[in-house]
XYZ file of C-alpha atoms in Angstrom:
273
model
C 95.936 44.449 -56.330
C 93.078 43.362 -54.070
C 94.083 45.910 -51.418
C 94.121 48.688 -54.020
C 90.690 47.627 -55.288
C 89.236 47.648 -51.775
C 90.698 51.083 -51.035
C 89.535 52.459 -54.390
C 86.001 51.167 -53.811
C 85.902 51.717 -50.065
C 86.927 55.389 -49.995
C 83.800 56.746 -51.727
C 81.606 54.378 -49.705
C 83.077 55.715 -46.444
C 82.682 59.303 -47.669
C 79.053 58.646 -48.635
C 78.342 56.993 -45.271
C 79.793 59.951 -43.365
C 77.796 62.392 -45.478
C 74.536 60.502 -44.996
C 75.083 60.167 -41.247
C 75.736 63.909 -40.965
C 72.612 64.592 -43.015
C 70.609 62.285 -40.756
C 71.939 64.096 -37.685
C 71.096 67.477 -39.231
C 67.449 66.606 -39.871
C 67.156 64.634 -36.638
C 63.991 62.699 -37.447
C 65.658 59.504 -38.645
C 63.989 59.850 -42.053
C 67.333 59.899 -43.880
C 68.531 56.734 -42.170
C 65.164 55.143 -42.931
C 65.438 55.922 -46.637
C 69.034 54.664 -46.747
C 68.121 51.393 -45.030
C 65.165 50.925 -47.409
C 67.426 51.441 -50.434
C 70.127 49.098 -49.133
C 67.542 46.480 -48.219
C 65.946 46.604 -51.654
C 69.347 46.252 -53.331
C 70.397 43.369 -51.093
C 67.072 41.590 -51.600
C 67.387 41.955 -55.373
C 70.854 40.395 -55.229
C 69.612 37.591 -52.979
C 66.764 36.697 -55.327
C 69.163 37.071 -58.256
C 71.552 34.525 -56.733
C 68.620 32.188 -56.181
C 67.571 32.571 -59.826
C 71.083 31.754 -61.051
C 70.987 28.555 -59.001
C 67.661 27.586 -60.579
C 65.204 28.849 -57.928
C 62.747 31.475 -59.147
C 61.564 33.235 -56.003
C 58.491 35.466 -55.960
C 60.615 38.596 -55.779
C 57.890 41.231 -56.248
C 55.882 40.265 -53.127
C 59.211 40.016 -51.287
C 60.184 43.564 -52.269
C 56.765 44.979 -51.375
C 56.691 43.235 -47.995
C 60.273 44.273 -47.263
C 59.705 47.956 -47.953
C 56.355 47.918 -46.120
C 57.971 46.343 -43.055
C 60.820 48.876 -42.988
C 58.570 51.863 -43.595
C 56.224 50.730 -40.839
C 59.180 50.258 -38.486
C 60.292 53.874 -38.978
C 57.223 55.068 -37.075
C 56.720 52.081 -34.778
C 57.496 51.663 -31.088
C 58.682 48.110 -31.684
C 58.365 45.202 -34.075
C 55.286 42.974 -34.168
C 56.634 40.194 -36.390
C 53.864 37.642 -35.928
C 51.145 39.875 -37.365
C 53.260 41.017 -40.288
C 54.627 37.533 -40.957
C 51.094 36.137 -41.051
C 50.058 38.737 -43.603
C 53.145 38.158 -45.730
C 52.620 34.390 -45.738
C 48.997 34.889 -46.768
C 50.115 37.213 -49.576
C 52.673 34.678 -50.802
C 50.203 31.805 -50.755
C 47.552 33.825 -52.600
C 50.157 34.902 -55.158
C 51.303 31.306 -55.673
C 47.715 30.067 -56.084
C 46.939 32.786 -58.633
C 50.087 31.935 -60.593
C 48.868 28.330 -60.763
C 52.351 26.777 -60.747
C 52.739 23.873 -58.328
C 56.200 22.713 -59.426
C 58.703 23.476 -56.635
C 56.196 25.779 -54.934
C 57.539 24.982 -51.422
C 61.092 25.881 -52.492
C 59.942 29.122 -54.127
C 57.933 30.114 -51.070
C 60.785 29.241 -48.711
C 63.399 31.253 -50.606
C 61.031 34.213 -51.003
C 60.328 34.209 -47.275
C 64.028 33.822 -46.420
C 64.837 36.836 -48.592
C 62.476 38.881 -46.426
C 63.496 37.485 -43.037
C 67.250 37.603 -43.678
C 67.342 41.158 -45.028
C 64.548 43.727 -44.394
C 63.239 42.043 -41.259
C 66.702 42.067 -39.656
C 67.763 45.475 -41.010
C 64.680 46.974 -39.340
C 66.546 46.739 -36.041
C 68.899 49.475 -37.256
C 65.852 51.740 -37.513
C 64.663 50.710 -34.048
C 68.076 51.630 -32.656
C 67.833 54.999 -34.439
C 64.564 55.744 -32.602
C 65.962 55.238 -29.108
C 67.546 58.001 -26.976
C 70.986 58.822 -28.435
C 69.861 56.687 -31.374
C 71.905 58.572 -33.960
C 75.085 58.009 -31.957
C 74.293 54.311 -31.509
C 73.806 53.917 -35.274
C 77.192 55.583 -35.840
C 78.587 53.212 -33.207
C 77.086 50.200 -34.988
C 78.421 51.227 -38.413
C 81.897 52.042 -37.081
C 82.213 48.853 -35.028
C 81.001 46.557 -37.818
C 82.918 48.088 -40.704
C 86.137 48.572 -38.750
C 85.883 44.974 -37.595
C 85.343 43.831 -41.199
C 88.360 45.752 -42.472
C 90.728 44.703 -39.692
C 89.627 41.061 -39.989
C 90.411 41.105 -43.701
C 93.798 42.785 -43.174
C 94.923 40.598 -40.259
C 93.617 37.454 -41.936
C 95.551 38.185 -45.117
C 98.808 38.936 -43.294
C 98.810 36.562 -40.316
C 95.846 34.259 -40.863
C 96.657 30.552 -40.523
C 93.840 28.824 -38.634
C 90.707 28.521 -40.757
C 87.472 29.321 -38.954
C 84.883 27.668 -41.219
C 86.635 26.526 -44.418
C 83.546 24.949 -45.957
C 81.516 28.123 -45.488
C 84.125 30.866 -45.952
C 87.621 29.599 -46.862
C 89.293 32.973 -46.265
C 87.963 33.525 -42.735
C 90.561 32.816 -40.019
C 90.598 32.839 -36.236
C 93.440 35.365 -36.337
C 91.243 37.642 -38.436
C 88.371 37.189 -35.986
C 90.565 38.284 -33.072
C 91.819 41.244 -35.103
C 88.229 42.154 -35.906
C 87.383 42.178 -32.213
C 90.313 44.466 -31.430
C 89.441 46.840 -34.263
C 85.816 46.993 -33.142
C 86.810 47.845 -29.578
C 89.004 50.708 -30.781
C 86.239 52.018 -33.043
C 83.702 51.674 -30.230
C 85.927 53.612 -27.828
C 86.367 56.464 -30.324
C 82.654 56.758 -31.131
C 81.652 56.437 -27.466
C 84.036 59.308 -26.674
C 82.923 61.789 -29.339
C 79.459 60.994 -30.753
C 77.216 60.875 -27.671
C 75.688 63.798 -25.807
C 75.900 61.664 -22.647
C 78.731 59.164 -23.268
C 77.941 55.573 -22.222
C 79.916 54.025 -19.398
C 82.979 51.917 -20.170
C 81.034 48.767 -19.304
C 78.239 49.657 -21.714
C 80.334 50.632 -24.730
C 82.682 47.651 -24.339
C 79.729 45.290 -24.003
C 77.987 46.909 -26.964
C 81.123 46.638 -29.114
C 81.609 42.971 -28.226
C 77.977 42.118 -28.931
C 77.906 44.045 -32.219
C 81.213 42.536 -33.345
C 79.992 39.012 -32.631
C 76.786 39.718 -34.533
C 78.739 41.280 -37.389
C 81.063 38.312 -37.790
C 78.154 35.872 -37.541
C 76.218 37.866 -40.136
C 79.205 37.790 -42.478
C 79.501 34.021 -42.108
C 75.751 33.592 -42.565
C 75.848 35.498 -45.845
C 78.774 33.318 -46.964
C 76.694 30.240 -46.121
C 73.853 31.472 -48.328
C 76.198 32.393 -51.172
C 77.858 28.965 -51.037
C 74.420 27.396 -51.098
C 73.665 29.378 -54.259
C 77.106 28.440 -55.642
C 78.393 31.993 -56.013
C 81.275 33.967 -54.461
C 79.866 37.508 -54.498
C 76.257 38.624 -54.414
C 77.107 41.125 -57.174
C 80.070 43.004 -58.659
C 78.812 46.487 -57.849
C 82.068 47.525 -56.139
C 85.427 45.954 -57.110
C 86.943 44.201 -54.099
C 83.827 44.717 -51.983
C 81.083 42.890 -53.898
C 77.478 44.028 -53.941
C 74.908 45.567 -51.627
C 74.277 42.275 -49.825
C 78.020 42.042 -49.123
C 77.979 45.592 -47.739
C 75.104 45.048 -45.298
C 75.773 41.455 -44.201
C 77.492 42.432 -40.952
C 74.491 44.554 -39.889
C 71.961 41.745 -40.337
C 72.685 40.223 -36.924
C 74.742 43.015 -35.340
C 71.673 45.278 -35.352
C 69.369 42.820 -33.536
C 72.140 41.830 -31.104
C 72.950 45.448 -30.222
C 69.248 46.278 -29.887
C 68.739 43.329 -27.523
C 71.794 44.342 -25.471
C 70.605 47.931 -25.073
C 67.050 46.752 -24.367
C 68.230 44.492 -21.554
C 70.130 47.422 -20.045
C 66.917 49.491 -20.225
C 68.519 52.132 -22.452
C 65.616 52.273 -24.892
C 63.910 55.184 -23.172
């Protein structure tokens, strides 16, 4: 039943992703990918603040949304992130907002969760947009999506069939070491396929294997990190938007660290142009 639900929900998501990626390639400016990332970020942030509210923490969601969208929109046209300047401004905005609201009860907790909702989602997703701006950026975004989502799917399948050794039972009871190895294998296959067909100048074997390994590690760590936050908020899924798949936060969790890790890997290899 769970497999059928995942297939039923996953098929239109895959079709939509392919369509949006083709549209982004057609227009070439990265505007489509920017709008998609902004929409996904806003949805994931809303779910994050919603989980916090259900656990009794009322974050300042409106400043979080505004800062998140502003950060992503600025990143679309930027040469690189300048987090200290933006973070300073966001902190000032939050503090002013909190002072104007005049509520001191649990103010540190509210501020911390509001800030975490920005750092953990739009701040990290901005790296997908930075990858899109580099030479062969469209192909590297396709690479990132294929590696992460194939790894997710294979990890779930292998873990359900052969999984025995729990990876982090307190954080994510269903994650297994067998699934993690399967995820790595699936990501390498996906990386090989994309590296062979999506690039104008295909990356060397060393580069695409390294990129797949780095992105897969980031993807699995991002998945576990989201599970940690959900457990902290005492909930299983961020939302029930898609049966078997969860909500928007569940859909983007693997990109939260895979994007920065892949960006750093390509940057160190001086492939940023």
